[in-house]
Amino acid sequence: MNMVGLSRRTFLAAVALVSSAPAMAAAGEPNTVVRAIYDRAAQGQGDEGGMFLFDEGVRRRNFSSALEALWRKAEAIAEANDEPVLDFDPVTNSQDPDVKSFTVASEARTDATALLAVTLTGRFTERAQAADAVVRYVLILEDGSWRIDDLRGSVDGEAWSLRAILKQRTGE
């Protein structure tokens, strides 16, 4: 009888612990989002790039609501001017995607934010500067899922940010 009472208490304590765990546990790991992007970008010869990430349905599932809204504004302006929203692939930080392999490293993490660095290795091209082979993802926990809130990188040592590019495009 004492054993049954203890088991019940243990069970109730476990239920309470699980139900009070942060939403982050239900959302999984933030690197899952980023790894899925690069698994796809590295398929085949690794030359398809990551522009699929900017398709409307994929954006809605993976971008924060703020970044998605900013993209839609920039997209409307780009369409009105018959221009692309972006003139490069931020996922591969290139004009001509070339992804042989990648590594994902966590640089910072809280319960609601994550900064991940993806280091790219190409099949055919080597970056002039090592920093240009790194794309950083700022993720936030939103509606129970890790969402991309910004992408950052550099070209020839000059820093860029997807959010800053979109803000510039929209005049914000």
PDB file of C-alpha atoms in Angstrom:
ATOM      1  CA  MET A   1       0.000   0.000   0.000  1.00  0.00           C
ATOM      2  CA  ASN A   2       2.808   2.383   0.818  1.00  0.00           C
ATOM      3  CA  MET A   3       4.465   1.429  -2.473  1.00  0.00           C
ATOM      4  CA  VAL A   4       1.281   2.257  -4.417  1.00  0.00           C
ATOM      5  CA  GLY A   5       1.039   5.665  -2.706  1.00  0.00           C
ATOM      6  CA  LEU A   6       4.652   6.408  -3.521  1.00  0.00           C
ATOM      7  CA  SER A   7       4.168   5.406  -7.146  1.00  0.00           C
ATOM      8  CA  ARG A   8       1.116   7.638  -7.420  1.00  0.00           C
ATOM      9  CA  ARG A   9       3.017  10.573  -5.910  1.00  0.00           C
ATOM     10  CA  THR A  10       5.942   9.928  -8.221  1.00  0.00           C
ATOM     11  CA  PHE A  11       3.580   9.768 -11.187  1.00  0.00           C
ATOM     12  CA  LEU A  12       1.823  13.015 -10.197  1.00  0.00           C
ATOM     13  CA  ALA A  13       5.167  14.742  -9.652  1.00  0.00           C
ATOM     14  CA  ALA A  14       6.335  13.611 -13.092  1.00  0.00           C
ATOM     15  CA  VAL A  15       3.114  14.871 -14.690  1.00  0.00           C
ATOM     16  CA  ALA A  16       3.513  18.222 -12.939  1.00  0.00           C
ATOM     17  CA  LEU A  17       7.138  18.461 -14.050  1.00  0.00           C
ATOM     18  CA  VAL A  18       6.348  17.676 -17.683  1.00  0.00           C
ATOM     19  CA  SER A  19       3.368  20.046 -17.833  1.00  0.00           C
ATOM     20  CA  SER A  20       5.405  22.907 -16.373  1.00  0.00           C
ATOM     21  CA  ALA A  21       8.442  22.394 -18.618  1.00  0.00           C
ATOM     22  CA  PRO A  22       9.236  25.352 -20.875  1.00  0.00           C
ATOM     23  CA  ALA A  23       7.671  25.458 -24.328  1.00  0.00           C
ATOM     24  CA  MET A  24      11.189  25.040 -25.699  1.00  0.00           C
ATOM     25  CA  ALA A  25      11.046  21.339 -24.860  1.00  0.00           C
ATOM     26  CA  ALA A  26       7.972  20.863 -27.027  1.00  0.00           C
ATOM     27  CA  ALA A  27       9.521  22.899 -29.820  1.00  0.00           C
ATOM     28  CA  GLY A  28      12.589  20.704 -30.138  1.00  0.00           C
ATOM     29  CA  GLU A  29      16.040  22.021 -30.792  1.00  0.00           C
ATOM     30  CA  PRO A  30      16.585  25.185 -32.849  1.00  0.00           C
ATOM     31  CA  ASN A  31      19.312  23.507 -34.903  1.00  0.00           C
ATOM     32  CA  THR A  32      16.678  21.123 -36.321  1.00  0.00           C
ATOM     33  CA  VAL A  33      15.270  23.980 -38.435  1.00  0.00           C
ATOM     34  CA  VAL A  34      18.692  24.999 -39.719  1.00  0.00           C
ATOM     35  CA  ARG A  35      19.906  21.453 -40.381  1.00  0.00           C
ATOM     36  CA  ALA A  36      16.799  20.747 -42.492  1.00  0.00           C
ATOM     37  CA  ILE A  37      17.562  23.790 -44.641  1.00  0.00           C
ATOM     38  CA  TYR A  38      21.148  22.717 -45.288  1.00  0.00           C
ATOM     39  CA  ASP A  39      20.313  19.057 -45.742  1.00  0.00           C
ATOM     40  CA  ARG A  40      18.190  20.188 -48.671  1.00  0.00           C
ATOM     41  CA  ALA A  41      20.696  22.780 -49.946  1.00  0.00           C
ATOM     42  CA  ALA A  42      23.473  20.145 -49.976  1.00  0.00           C
ATOM     43  CA  GLN A  43      21.461  17.550 -51.932  1.00  0.00           C
ATOM     44  CA  GLY A  44      22.760  16.342 -55.267  1.00  0.00           C
ATOM     45  CA  GLN A  45      25.661  18.481 -56.344  1.00  0.00           C
ATOM     46  CA  GLY A  46      24.842  21.131 -53.727  1.00  0.00           C
ATOM     47  CA  ASP A  47      24.179  23.698 -56.423  1.00  0.00           C
ATOM     48  CA  GLU A  48      20.442  24.241 -55.908  1.00  0.00           C
ATOM     49  CA  GLY A  49      20.996  26.658 -53.069  1.00  0.00           C
ATOM     50  CA  GLY A  50      18.522  27.729 -50.463  1.00  0.00           C
ATOM     51  CA  MET A  51      16.141  29.997 -52.327  1.00  0.00           C
ATOM     52  CA  PHE A  52      13.366  27.463 -51.588  1.00  0.00           C
ATOM     53  CA  LEU A  53      13.389  28.948 -48.076  1.00  0.00           C
ATOM     54  CA  PHE A  54      11.876  32.125 -49.498  1.00  0.00           C
ATOM     55  CA  ASP A  55       8.855  30.433 -51.102  1.00  0.00           C
ATOM     56  CA  GLU A  56       5.705  31.675 -49.384  1.00  0.00           C
ATOM     57  CA  GLY A  57       4.659  28.424 -47.693  1.00  0.00           C
ATOM     58  CA  VAL A  58       8.162  27.641 -46.502  1.00  0.00           C
ATOM     59  CA  ARG A  59       8.615  31.198 -45.190  1.00  0.00           C
ATOM     60  CA  ARG A  60       5.349  31.065 -43.248  1.00  0.00           C
ATOM     61  CA  ARG A  61       6.450  27.852 -41.534  1.00  0.00           C
ATOM     62  CA  ASN A  62      10.006  28.971 -40.814  1.00  0.00           C
ATOM     63  CA  PHE A  63      10.125  32.783 -40.465  1.00  0.00           C
ATOM     64  CA  SER A  64       9.097  34.756 -37.410  1.00  0.00           C
ATOM     65  CA  SER A  65       5.915  36.730 -37.923  1.00  0.00           C
ATOM     66  CA  ALA A  66       7.918  39.977 -37.929  1.00  0.00           C
ATOM     67  CA  LEU A  67      10.401  38.757 -40.560  1.00  0.00           C
ATOM     68  CA  GLU A  68       7.588  37.304 -42.674  1.00  0.00           C
ATOM     69  CA  ALA A  69       5.716  40.642 -42.591  1.00  0.00           C
ATOM     70  CA  LEU A  70       8.884  42.500 -43.569  1.00  0.00           C
ATOM     71  CA  TRP A  71       9.476  40.047 -46.431  1.00  0.00           C
ATOM     72  CA  ARG A  72       5.921  40.538 -47.742  1.00  0.00           C
ATOM     73  CA  LYS A  73       6.399  44.329 -47.798  1.00  0.00           C
ATOM     74  CA  ALA A  74       9.715  44.003 -49.629  1.00  0.00           C
ATOM     75  CA  GLU A  75       8.206  41.472 -52.019  1.00  0.00           C
ATOM     76  CA  ALA A  76       5.347  43.830 -52.926  1.00  0.00           C
ATOM     77  CA  ILE A  77       7.813  46.613 -53.692  1.00  0.00           C
ATOM     78  CA  ALA A  78      10.067  44.276 -55.691  1.00  0.00           C
ATOM     79  CA  GLU A  79       7.127  42.976 -57.748  1.00  0.00           C
ATOM     80  CA  ALA A  80       5.935  46.524 -58.468  1.00  0.00           C
ATOM     81  CA  ASN A  81       9.426  47.340 -59.760  1.00  0.00           C
ATOM     82  CA  ASP A  82       9.795  44.000 -61.578  1.00  0.00           C
ATOM     83  CA  GLU A  83      12.862  43.140 -59.498  1.00  0.00           C
ATOM     84  CA  PRO A  84      13.825  40.217 -57.275  1.00  0.00           C
ATOM     85  CA  VAL A  85      13.589  40.730 -53.532  1.00  0.00           C
ATOM     86  CA  LEU A  86      17.189  39.520 -53.184  1.00  0.00           C
ATOM     87  CA  ASP A  87      20.029  39.395 -55.680  1.00  0.00           C
ATOM     88  CA  PHE A  88      21.883  36.568 -53.931  1.00  0.00           C
ATOM     89  CA  ASP A  89      21.179  33.394 -51.981  1.00  0.00           C
ATOM     90  CA  PRO A  90      21.582  34.194 -48.266  1.00  0.00           C
ATOM     91  CA  VAL A  91      21.404  30.517 -47.304  1.00  0.00           C
ATOM     92  CA  THR A  92      24.604  29.778 -49.213  1.00  0.00           C
ATOM     93  CA  ASN A  93      25.856  33.377 -49.091  1.00  0.00           C
ATOM     94  CA  SER A  94      26.507  33.262 -52.796  1.00  0.00           C
ATOM     95  CA  GLN A  95      25.453  33.966 -56.347  1.00  0.00           C
ATOM     96  CA  ASP A  96      26.348  30.435 -57.394  1.00  0.00           C
ATOM     97  CA  PRO A  97      25.450  27.922 -54.678  1.00  0.00           C
ATOM     98  CA  ASP A  98      28.051  25.280 -53.924  1.00  0.00           C
ATOM     99  CA  VAL A  99      27.451  23.245 -50.765  1.00  0.00           C
ATOM    100  CA  LYS A 100      29.414  20.075 -50.217  1.00  0.00           C
ATOM    101  CA  SER A 101      29.021  19.953 -46.457  1.00  0.00           C
ATOM    102  CA  PHE A 102      28.139  22.104 -43.492  1.00  0.00           C
ATOM    103  CA  THR A 103      28.469  22.262 -39.737  1.00  0.00           C
ATOM    104  CA  VAL A 104      26.030  23.888 -37.340  1.00  0.00           C
ATOM    105  CA  ALA A 105      27.260  25.332 -34.047  1.00  0.00           C
ATOM    106  CA  SER A 106      25.323  27.058 -31.311  1.00  0.00           C
ATOM    107  CA  GLU A 107      26.865  30.413 -30.409  1.00  0.00           C
ATOM    108  CA  ALA A 108      24.246  31.625 -27.917  1.00  0.00           C
ATOM    109  CA  ARG A 109      21.038  30.273 -26.458  1.00  0.00           C
ATOM    110  CA  THR A 110      18.286  31.285 -24.068  1.00  0.00           C
ATOM    111  CA  ASP A 111      14.873  29.736 -23.505  1.00  0.00           C
ATOM    112  CA  ALA A 112      13.421  31.914 -26.293  1.00  0.00           C
ATOM    113  CA  THR A 113      16.326  32.767 -28.610  1.00  0.00           C
ATOM    114  CA  ALA A 114      19.184  31.026 -30.348  1.00  0.00           C
ATOM    115  CA  LEU A 115      22.114  32.128 -32.482  1.00  0.00           C
ATOM    116  CA  LEU A 116      23.475  29.384 -34.718  1.00  0.00           C
ATOM    117  CA  ALA A 117      26.480  29.563 -37.023  1.00  0.00           C
ATOM    118  CA  VAL A 118      26.554  27.438 -40.157  1.00  0.00           C
ATOM    119  CA  THR A 119      29.976  26.941 -41.718  1.00  0.00           C
ATOM    120  CA  LEU A 120      29.827  25.920 -45.368  1.00  0.00           C
ATOM    121  CA  THR A 121      32.302  23.913 -47.395  1.00  0.00           C
ATOM    122  CA  GLY A 122      31.970  23.938 -51.177  1.00  0.00           C
ATOM    123  CA  ARG A 123      32.716  21.235 -53.696  1.00  0.00           C
ATOM    124  CA  PHE A 124      34.355  23.531 -56.201  1.00  0.00           C
ATOM    125  CA  THR A 125      34.871  26.950 -54.670  1.00  0.00           C
ATOM    126  CA  GLU A 126      36.772  28.172 -51.678  1.00  0.00           C
ATOM    127  CA  ARG A 127      35.814  31.447 -50.024  1.00  0.00           C
ATOM    128  CA  ALA A 128      38.329  34.264 -50.247  1.00  0.00           C
ATOM    129  CA  GLN A 129      37.730  35.038 -46.581  1.00  0.00           C
ATOM    130  CA  ALA A 130      36.859  32.381 -44.008  1.00  0.00           C
ATOM    131  CA  ALA A 131      34.131  34.588 -42.492  1.00  0.00           C
ATOM    132  CA  ASP A 132      32.278  34.519 -45.824  1.00  0.00           C
ATOM    133  CA  ALA A 133      31.714  30.767 -45.380  1.00  0.00           C
ATOM    134  CA  VAL A 134      29.656  31.350 -42.219  1.00  0.00           C
ATOM    135  CA  VAL A 135      25.941  32.161 -42.169  1.00  0.00           C
ATOM    136  CA  ARG A 136      24.381  32.971 -38.813  1.00  0.00           C
ATOM    137  CA  TYR A 137      20.765  32.311 -37.944  1.00  0.00           C
ATOM    138  CA  VAL A 138      18.924  34.256 -35.282  1.00  0.00           C
ATOM    139  CA  LEU A 139      15.996  32.119 -34.151  1.00  0.00           C
ATOM    140  CA  ILE A 140      13.201  32.913 -31.745  1.00  0.00           C
ATOM    141  CA  LEU A 141      10.666  30.676 -30.094  1.00  0.00           C
ATOM    142  CA  GLU A 142       7.291  31.769 -31.438  1.00  0.00           C
ATOM    143  CA  ASP A 143       3.985  29.920 -31.156  1.00  0.00           C
ATOM    144  CA  GLY A 144       5.793  26.845 -29.849  1.00  0.00           C
ATOM    145  CA  SER A 145       8.216  26.591 -32.795  1.00  0.00           C
ATOM    146  CA  TRP A 146      11.705  27.851 -33.507  1.00  0.00           C
ATOM    147  CA  ARG A 147      11.452  30.513 -36.225  1.00  0.00           C
ATOM    148  CA  ILE A 148      14.096  32.362 -38.206  1.00  0.00           C
ATOM    149  CA  ASP A 149      14.200  36.027 -37.211  1.00  0.00           C
ATOM    150  CA  ASP A 150      17.302  36.997 -39.191  1.00  0.00           C
ATOM    151  CA  LEU A 151      20.136  35.599 -41.305  1.00  0.00           C
ATOM    152  CA  ARG A 152      23.551  37.252 -41.181  1.00  0.00           C
ATOM    153  CA  GLY A 153      26.795  36.847 -43.027  1.00  0.00           C
ATOM    154  CA  SER A 154      29.527  38.726 -44.811  1.00  0.00           C
ATOM    155  CA  VAL A 155      30.818  39.105 -48.339  1.00  0.00           C
ATOM    156  CA  ASP A 156      34.440  40.143 -48.761  1.00  0.00           C
ATOM    157  CA  GLY A 157      34.406  41.039 -45.081  1.00  0.00           C
ATOM    158  CA  GLU A 158      31.362  43.323 -45.408  1.00  0.00           C
ATOM    159  CA  ALA A 159      28.557  42.289 -43.054  1.00  0.00           C
ATOM    160  CA  TRP A 160      24.988  41.802 -44.251  1.00  0.00           C
ATOM    161  CA  SER A 161      21.719  40.980 -42.523  1.00  0.00           C
ATOM    162  CA  LEU A 162      18.550  39.744 -44.220  1.00  0.00           C
ATOM    163  CA  ARG A 163      16.466  41.905 -41.889  1.00  0.00           C
ATOM    164  CA  ALA A 164      18.567  44.999 -42.690  1.00  0.00           C
ATOM    165  CA  ILE A 165      18.345  44.329 -46.441  1.00  0.00           C
ATOM    166  CA  LEU A 166      14.557  44.002 -46.233  1.00  0.00           C
ATOM    167  CA  LYS A 167      14.267  47.140 -44.099  1.00  0.00           C
ATOM    168  CA  GLN A 168      16.348  49.062 -46.600  1.00  0.00           C
ATOM    169  CA  ARG A 169      14.175  47.757 -49.429  1.00  0.00           C
ATOM    170  CA  THR A 170      10.995  48.873 -47.664  1.00  0.00           C
ATOM    171  CA  GLY A 171      12.362  52.185 -46.408  1.00  0.00           C
ATOM    172  CA  GLU A 172      11.891  51.234 -42.745  1.00  0.00           C
TER     173      GLU A 172
END
